[in-house]
mmCIF file of C-alpha atoms in Angstrom:
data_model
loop_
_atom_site.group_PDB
_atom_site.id
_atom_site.type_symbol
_atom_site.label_atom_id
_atom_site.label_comp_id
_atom_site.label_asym_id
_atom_site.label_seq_id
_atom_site.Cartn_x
_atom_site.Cartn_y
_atom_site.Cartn_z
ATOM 1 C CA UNK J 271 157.328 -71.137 30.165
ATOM 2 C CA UNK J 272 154.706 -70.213 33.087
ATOM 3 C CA UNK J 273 154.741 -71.524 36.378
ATOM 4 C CA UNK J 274 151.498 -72.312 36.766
ATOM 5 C CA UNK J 275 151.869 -76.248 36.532
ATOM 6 C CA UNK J 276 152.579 -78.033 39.093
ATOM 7 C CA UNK J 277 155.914 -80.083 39.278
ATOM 8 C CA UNK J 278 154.241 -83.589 37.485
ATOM 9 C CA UNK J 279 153.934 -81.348 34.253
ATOM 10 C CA UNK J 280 157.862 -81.459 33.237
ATOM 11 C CA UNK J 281 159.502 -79.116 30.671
ATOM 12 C CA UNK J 282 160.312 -81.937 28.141
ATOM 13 C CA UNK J 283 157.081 -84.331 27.762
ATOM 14 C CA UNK J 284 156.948 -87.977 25.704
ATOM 15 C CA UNK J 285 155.348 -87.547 22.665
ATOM 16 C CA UNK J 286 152.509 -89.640 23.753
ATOM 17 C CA UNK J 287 151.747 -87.303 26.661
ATOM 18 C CA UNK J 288 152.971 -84.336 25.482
ATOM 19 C CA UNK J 289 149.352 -82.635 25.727
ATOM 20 C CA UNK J 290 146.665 -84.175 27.973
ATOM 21 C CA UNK J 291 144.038 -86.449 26.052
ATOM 22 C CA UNK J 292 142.233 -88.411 28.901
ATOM 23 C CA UNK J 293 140.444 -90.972 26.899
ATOM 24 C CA UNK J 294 139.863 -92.425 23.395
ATOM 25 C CA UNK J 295 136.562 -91.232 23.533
ATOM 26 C CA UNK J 296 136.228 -87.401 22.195
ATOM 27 C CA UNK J 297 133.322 -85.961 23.881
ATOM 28 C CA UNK J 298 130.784 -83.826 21.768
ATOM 29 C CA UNK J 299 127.439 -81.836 21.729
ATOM 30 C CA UNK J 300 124.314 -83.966 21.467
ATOM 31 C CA UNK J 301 124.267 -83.096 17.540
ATOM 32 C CA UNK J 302 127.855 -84.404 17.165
ATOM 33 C CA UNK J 303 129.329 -80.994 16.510
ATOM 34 C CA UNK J 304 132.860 -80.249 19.186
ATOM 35 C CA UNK J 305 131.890 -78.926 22.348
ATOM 36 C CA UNK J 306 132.697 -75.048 23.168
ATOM 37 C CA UNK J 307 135.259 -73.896 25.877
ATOM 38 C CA UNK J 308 135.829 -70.648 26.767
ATOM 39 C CA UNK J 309 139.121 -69.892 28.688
ATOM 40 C CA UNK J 310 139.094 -66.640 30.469
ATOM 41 C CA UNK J 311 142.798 -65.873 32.358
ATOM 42 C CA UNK J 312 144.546 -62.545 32.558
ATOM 43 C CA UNK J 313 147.779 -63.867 31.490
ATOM 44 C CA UNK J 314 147.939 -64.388 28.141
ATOM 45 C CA UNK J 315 150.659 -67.158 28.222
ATOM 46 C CA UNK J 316 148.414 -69.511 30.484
ATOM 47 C CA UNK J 317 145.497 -68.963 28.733
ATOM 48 C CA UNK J 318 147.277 -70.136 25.511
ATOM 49 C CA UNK J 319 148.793 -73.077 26.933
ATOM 50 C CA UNK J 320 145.705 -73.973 28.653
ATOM 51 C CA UNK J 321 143.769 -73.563 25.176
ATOM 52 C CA UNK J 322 146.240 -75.630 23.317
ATOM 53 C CA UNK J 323 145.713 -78.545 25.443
ATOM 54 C CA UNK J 324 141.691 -78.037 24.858
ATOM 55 C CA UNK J 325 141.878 -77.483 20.927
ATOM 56 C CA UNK J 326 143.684 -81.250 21.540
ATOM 57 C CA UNK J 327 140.804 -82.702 22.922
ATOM 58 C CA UNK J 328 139.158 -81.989 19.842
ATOM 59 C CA UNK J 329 137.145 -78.638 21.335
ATOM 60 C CA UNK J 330 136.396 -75.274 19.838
ATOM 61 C CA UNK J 331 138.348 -72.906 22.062
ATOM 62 C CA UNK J 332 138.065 -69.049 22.682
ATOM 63 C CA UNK J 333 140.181 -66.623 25.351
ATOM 64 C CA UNK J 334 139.486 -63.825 26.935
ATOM 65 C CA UNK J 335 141.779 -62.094 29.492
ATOM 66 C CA UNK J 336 138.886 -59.241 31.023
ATOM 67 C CA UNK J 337 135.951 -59.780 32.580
ATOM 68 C CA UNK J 338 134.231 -57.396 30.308
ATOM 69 C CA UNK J 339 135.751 -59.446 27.059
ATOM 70 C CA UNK J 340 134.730 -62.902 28.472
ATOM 71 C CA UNK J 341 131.034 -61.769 29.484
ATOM 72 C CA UNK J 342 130.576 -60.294 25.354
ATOM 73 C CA UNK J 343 132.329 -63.225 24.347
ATOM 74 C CA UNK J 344 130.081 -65.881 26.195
ATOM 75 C CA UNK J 345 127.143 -63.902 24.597
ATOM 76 C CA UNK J 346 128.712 -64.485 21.117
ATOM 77 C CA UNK J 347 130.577 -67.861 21.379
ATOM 78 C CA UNK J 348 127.589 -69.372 23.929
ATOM 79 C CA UNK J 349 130.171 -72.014 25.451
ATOM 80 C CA UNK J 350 129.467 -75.410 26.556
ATOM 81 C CA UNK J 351 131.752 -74.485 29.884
ATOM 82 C CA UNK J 352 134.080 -71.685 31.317
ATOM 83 C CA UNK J 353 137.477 -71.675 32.753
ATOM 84 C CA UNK J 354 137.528 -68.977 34.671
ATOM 85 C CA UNK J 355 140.258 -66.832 36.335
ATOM 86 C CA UNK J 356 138.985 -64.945 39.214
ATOM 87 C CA UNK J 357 141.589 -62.434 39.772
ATOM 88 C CA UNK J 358 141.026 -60.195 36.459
ATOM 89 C CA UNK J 359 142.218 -56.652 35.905
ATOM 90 C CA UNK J 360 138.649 -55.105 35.185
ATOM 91 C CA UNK J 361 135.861 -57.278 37.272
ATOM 92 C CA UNK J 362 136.740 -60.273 39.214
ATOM 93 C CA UNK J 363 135.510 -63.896 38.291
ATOM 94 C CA UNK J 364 132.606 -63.568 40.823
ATOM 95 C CA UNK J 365 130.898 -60.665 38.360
ATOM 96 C CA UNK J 366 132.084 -62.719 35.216
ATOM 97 C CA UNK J 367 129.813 -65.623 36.265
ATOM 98 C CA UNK J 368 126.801 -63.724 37.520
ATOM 99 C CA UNK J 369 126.815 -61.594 34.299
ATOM 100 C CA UNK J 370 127.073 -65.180 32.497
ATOM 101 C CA UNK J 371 124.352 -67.094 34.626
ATOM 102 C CA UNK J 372 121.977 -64.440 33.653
ATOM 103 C CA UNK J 373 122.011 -65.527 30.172
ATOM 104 C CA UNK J 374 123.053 -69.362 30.836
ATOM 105 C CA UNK J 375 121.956 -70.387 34.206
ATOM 106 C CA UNK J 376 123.608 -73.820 34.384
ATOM 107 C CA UNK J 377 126.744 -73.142 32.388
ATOM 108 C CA UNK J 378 129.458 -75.447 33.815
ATOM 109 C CA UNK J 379 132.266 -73.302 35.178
ATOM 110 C CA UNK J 380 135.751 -74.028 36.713
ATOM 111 C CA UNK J 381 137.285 -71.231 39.010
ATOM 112 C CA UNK J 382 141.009 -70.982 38.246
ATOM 113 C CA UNK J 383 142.851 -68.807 40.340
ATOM 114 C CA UNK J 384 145.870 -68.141 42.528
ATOM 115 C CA UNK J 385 144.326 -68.119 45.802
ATOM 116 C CA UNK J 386 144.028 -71.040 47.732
ATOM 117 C CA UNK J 387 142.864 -70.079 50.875
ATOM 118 C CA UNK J 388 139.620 -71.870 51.460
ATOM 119 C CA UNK J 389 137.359 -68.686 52.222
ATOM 120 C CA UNK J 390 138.252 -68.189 48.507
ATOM 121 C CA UNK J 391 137.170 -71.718 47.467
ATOM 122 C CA UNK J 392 134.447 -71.601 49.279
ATOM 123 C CA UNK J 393 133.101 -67.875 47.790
ATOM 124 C CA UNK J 394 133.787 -69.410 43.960
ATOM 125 C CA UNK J 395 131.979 -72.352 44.958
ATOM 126 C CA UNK J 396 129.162 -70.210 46.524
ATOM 127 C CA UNK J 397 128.731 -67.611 44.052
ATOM 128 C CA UNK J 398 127.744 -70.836 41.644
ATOM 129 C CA UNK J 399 131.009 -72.214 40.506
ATOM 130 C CA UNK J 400 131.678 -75.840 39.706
ATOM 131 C CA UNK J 401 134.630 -76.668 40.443
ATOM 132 C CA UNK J 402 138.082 -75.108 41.467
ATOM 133 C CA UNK J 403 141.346 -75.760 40.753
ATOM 134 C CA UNK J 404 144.855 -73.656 42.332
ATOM 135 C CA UNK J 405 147.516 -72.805 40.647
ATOM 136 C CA UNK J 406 150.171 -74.304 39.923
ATOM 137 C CA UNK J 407 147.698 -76.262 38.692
ATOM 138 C CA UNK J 408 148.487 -80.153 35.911
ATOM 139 C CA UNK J 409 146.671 -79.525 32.569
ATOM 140 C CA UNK J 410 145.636 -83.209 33.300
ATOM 141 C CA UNK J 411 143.973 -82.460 36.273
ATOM 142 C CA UNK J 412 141.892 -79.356 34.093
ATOM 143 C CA UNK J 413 140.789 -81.417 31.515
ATOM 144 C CA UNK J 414 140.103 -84.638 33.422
ATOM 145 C CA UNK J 415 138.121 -82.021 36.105
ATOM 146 C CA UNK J 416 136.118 -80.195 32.709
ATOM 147 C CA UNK J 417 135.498 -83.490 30.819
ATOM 148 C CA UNK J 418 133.847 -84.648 33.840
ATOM 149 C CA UNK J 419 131.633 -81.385 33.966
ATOM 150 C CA UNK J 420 130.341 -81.818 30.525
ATOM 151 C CA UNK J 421 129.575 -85.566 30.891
ATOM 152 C CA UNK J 422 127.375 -84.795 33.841
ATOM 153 C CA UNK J 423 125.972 -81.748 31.562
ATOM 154 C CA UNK J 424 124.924 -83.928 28.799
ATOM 155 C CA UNK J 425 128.098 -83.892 26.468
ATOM 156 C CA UNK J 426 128.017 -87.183 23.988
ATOM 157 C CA UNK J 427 130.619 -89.746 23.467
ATOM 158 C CA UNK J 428 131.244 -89.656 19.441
ATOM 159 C CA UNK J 429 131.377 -93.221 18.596
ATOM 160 C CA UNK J 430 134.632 -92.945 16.221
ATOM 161 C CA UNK J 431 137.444 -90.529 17.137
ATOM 162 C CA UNK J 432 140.430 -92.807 16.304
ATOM 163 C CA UNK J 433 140.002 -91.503 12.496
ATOM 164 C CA UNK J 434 140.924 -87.885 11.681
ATOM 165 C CA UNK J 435 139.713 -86.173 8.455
ATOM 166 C CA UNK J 436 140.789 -83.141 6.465
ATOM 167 C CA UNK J 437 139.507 -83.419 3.010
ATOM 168 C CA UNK J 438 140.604 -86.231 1.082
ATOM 169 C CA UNK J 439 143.286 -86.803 3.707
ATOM 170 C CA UNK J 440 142.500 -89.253 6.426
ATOM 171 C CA UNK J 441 144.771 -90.240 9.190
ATOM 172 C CA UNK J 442 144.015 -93.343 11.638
ATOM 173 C CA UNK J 443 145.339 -92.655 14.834
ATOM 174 C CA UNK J 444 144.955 -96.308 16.137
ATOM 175 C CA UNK J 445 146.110 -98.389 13.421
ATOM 176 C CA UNK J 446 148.343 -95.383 12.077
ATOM 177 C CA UNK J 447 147.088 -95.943 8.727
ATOM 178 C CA UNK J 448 147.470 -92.401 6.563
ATOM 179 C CA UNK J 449 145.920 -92.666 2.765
ATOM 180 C CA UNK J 450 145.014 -89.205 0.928
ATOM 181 C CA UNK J 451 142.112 -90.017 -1.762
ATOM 182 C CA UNK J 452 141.987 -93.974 -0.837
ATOM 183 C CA UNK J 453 145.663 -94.411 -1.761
ATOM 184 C CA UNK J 454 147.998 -95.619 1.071
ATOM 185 C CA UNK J 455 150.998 -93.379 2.741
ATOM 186 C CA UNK J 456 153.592 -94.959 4.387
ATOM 187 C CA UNK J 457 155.511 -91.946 7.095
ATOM 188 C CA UNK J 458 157.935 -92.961 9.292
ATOM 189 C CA UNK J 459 156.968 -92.385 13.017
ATOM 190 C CA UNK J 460 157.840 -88.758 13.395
ATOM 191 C CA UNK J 461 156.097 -88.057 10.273
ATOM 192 C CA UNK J 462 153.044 -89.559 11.661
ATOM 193 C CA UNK J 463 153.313 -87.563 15.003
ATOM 194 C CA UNK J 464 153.976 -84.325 12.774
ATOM 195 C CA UNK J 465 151.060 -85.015 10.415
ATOM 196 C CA UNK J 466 148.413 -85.902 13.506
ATOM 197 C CA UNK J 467 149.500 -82.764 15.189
ATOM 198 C CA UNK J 468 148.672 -80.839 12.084
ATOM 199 C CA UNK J 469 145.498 -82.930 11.093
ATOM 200 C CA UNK J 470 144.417 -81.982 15.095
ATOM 201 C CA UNK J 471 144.828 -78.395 14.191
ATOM 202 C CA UNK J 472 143.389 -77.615 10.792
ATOM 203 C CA UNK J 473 143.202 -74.190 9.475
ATOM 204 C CA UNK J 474 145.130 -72.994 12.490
ATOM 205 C CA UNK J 475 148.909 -72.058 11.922
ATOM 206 C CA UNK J 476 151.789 -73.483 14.047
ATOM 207 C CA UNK J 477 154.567 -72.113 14.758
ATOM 208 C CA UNK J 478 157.977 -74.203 14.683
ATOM 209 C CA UNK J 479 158.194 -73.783 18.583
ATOM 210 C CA UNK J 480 154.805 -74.796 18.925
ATOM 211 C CA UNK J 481 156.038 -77.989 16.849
ATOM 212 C CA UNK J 482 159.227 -78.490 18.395
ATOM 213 C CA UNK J 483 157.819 -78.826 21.732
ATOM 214 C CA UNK J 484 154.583 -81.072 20.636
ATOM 215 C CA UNK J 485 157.106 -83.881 18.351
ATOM 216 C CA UNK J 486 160.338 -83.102 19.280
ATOM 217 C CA UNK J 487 160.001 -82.459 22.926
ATOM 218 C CA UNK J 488 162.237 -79.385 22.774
ATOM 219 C CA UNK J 489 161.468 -76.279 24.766
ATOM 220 C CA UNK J 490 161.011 -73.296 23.009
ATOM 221 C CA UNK J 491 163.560 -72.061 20.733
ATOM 222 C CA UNK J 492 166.389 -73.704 18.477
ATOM 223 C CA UNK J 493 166.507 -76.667 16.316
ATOM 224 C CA UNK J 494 163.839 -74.934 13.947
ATOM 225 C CA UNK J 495 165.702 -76.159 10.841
ATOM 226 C CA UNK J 496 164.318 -80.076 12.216
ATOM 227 C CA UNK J 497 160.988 -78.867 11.751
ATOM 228 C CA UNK J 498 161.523 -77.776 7.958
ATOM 229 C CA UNK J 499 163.351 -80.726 6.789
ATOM 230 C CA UNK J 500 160.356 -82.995 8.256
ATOM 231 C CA UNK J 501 157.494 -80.789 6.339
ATOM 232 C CA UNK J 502 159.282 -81.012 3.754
ATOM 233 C CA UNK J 503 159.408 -84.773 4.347
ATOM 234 C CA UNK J 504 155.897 -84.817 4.629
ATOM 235 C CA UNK J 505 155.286 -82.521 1.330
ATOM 236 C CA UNK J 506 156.841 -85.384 -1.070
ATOM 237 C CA UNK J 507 154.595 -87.832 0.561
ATOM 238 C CA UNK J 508 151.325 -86.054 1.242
ATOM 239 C CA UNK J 509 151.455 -83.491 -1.530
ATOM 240 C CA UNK J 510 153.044 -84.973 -4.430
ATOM 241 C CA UNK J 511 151.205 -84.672 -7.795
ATOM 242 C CA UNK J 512 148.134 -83.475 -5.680
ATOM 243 C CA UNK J 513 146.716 -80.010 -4.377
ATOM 244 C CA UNK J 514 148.814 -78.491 -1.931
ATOM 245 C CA UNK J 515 147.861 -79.498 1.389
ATOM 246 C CA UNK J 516 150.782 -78.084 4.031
ATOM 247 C CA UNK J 517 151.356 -74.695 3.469
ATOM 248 C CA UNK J 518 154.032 -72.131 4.755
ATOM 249 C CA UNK J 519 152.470 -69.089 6.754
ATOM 250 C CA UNK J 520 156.054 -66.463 6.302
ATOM 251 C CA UNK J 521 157.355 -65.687 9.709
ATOM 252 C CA UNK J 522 154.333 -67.534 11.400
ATOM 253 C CA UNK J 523 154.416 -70.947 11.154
ATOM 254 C CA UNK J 524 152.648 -74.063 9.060
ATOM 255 C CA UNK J 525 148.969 -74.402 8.213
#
């Protein structure tokens, strides 16, 4: 793992905590479509984690780890806020969100950075930034910080979130209730935490770490043959008689 979390973010999470959701409540775009992050971080480990933990709020997520790749892909992916590394191999974060403002002048953006001396705070905050957080930084404390950002920017509260939907396959998140074309699907508890964390990805393939450590609490590594048994678990329930719905990506993972 990386060390940029602080000590209250432990290697082996609950799996009710195991990625930060800070309310209920997913927060959208005024037209109801997910809100737009763009995560900008030289190290491609943190910017992963960090996007992870977004894509689990519900948000579209893209990375960029230059300055020159996030300022093209702000112009292409036109984000609803930036986090936003300011030491960067190319340009720092300064240039990054001058280039940006051009285009977007009151684009929400959180400085992320090593460097906690306060002349550095206070030159993000000066040069337009919204907010700064130091590493090690909680992944709580990020998404808490950027949900607040896009309330004050206008972000909507969608009025049902509890309820997720990928085609006929509908998962209740509150009441737990799972039915695939209107009929009923009864999954034991780890099936339902597999399932959701699949549902809250769709179209995106996960690997059997990235599954081990989201239902399983295991870091990294091992125990793999758990996560096979359980799709297949899920398969006889989900995908019996029906259309295939959990699929096997070779050497990658599970879509």
């Amino acid at each position: 793992r990386t060390d940029c979390f602080t000590a209250t973010q432990p290697a082996h999470r609950s799996r009710t905590d195991s990625l930060p959701t800070m309310s209920g409540m997913e927060l959208t775009r005024p037209d109801g479509s997910p809100l737009r992050v763009l995560v900008v971080d030289d190290e491609v480990n943190i910017a992963e984690l960090v996007s992870m933990a977004l894509r689990y709020e519900g948000w579209q997520v893209a990375a960029a780890h230059t300055g020159s790749k996030a300022v093209s892909t702000a112009k292409e992916f036109r984000p609803d806020a930036v986090v936003l590394d300011v030491m960067l191999p190319d340009f720092d974060g300064l240039e990054v969100l001058r280039r940006m403002r051009t285009s977007d002048p009151d684009l929400p953006v959180v400085f992320l950075t090593a460097r906690d001396a306060v002349e550095d705070r206070i030159a993000g905050l000066t040069a337009g930034g919204d907010d700064y957080v130091t590493k090690p930084f909680s992944l709580e404390e990020l998404v808490a910080r950027l949900r607040g950002l896009m309330r004050r920017a206008g972000a909507q509260q969608a009025q049902s979130s509890s309820v997720l939907v990928v085609g006929d396959l509908e998962l209740d998140e509150d009441s737990h209730e799972v039915t695939r074309a209107g009929e009923e699907i009864s999954l034991t508890a780890t099936e339902f935490e597999l399932l959701r964390f699949l549902m809250r990805n769709p179209r995106r393939v996960l690997s059997k770490a990235q599954i081990l450590d989201r239902v399983w609490n295991y870091d990294f590594g091992g125990q793999a043959n758990v996560v096979e048994l359980y799709i297949s678990y899920l398969r006889k329930k989900i995908d019996a008689g029906r259309a295939p719905m959990i699929h096997t990506m070779r050497g990658a993972g599970y879509v």
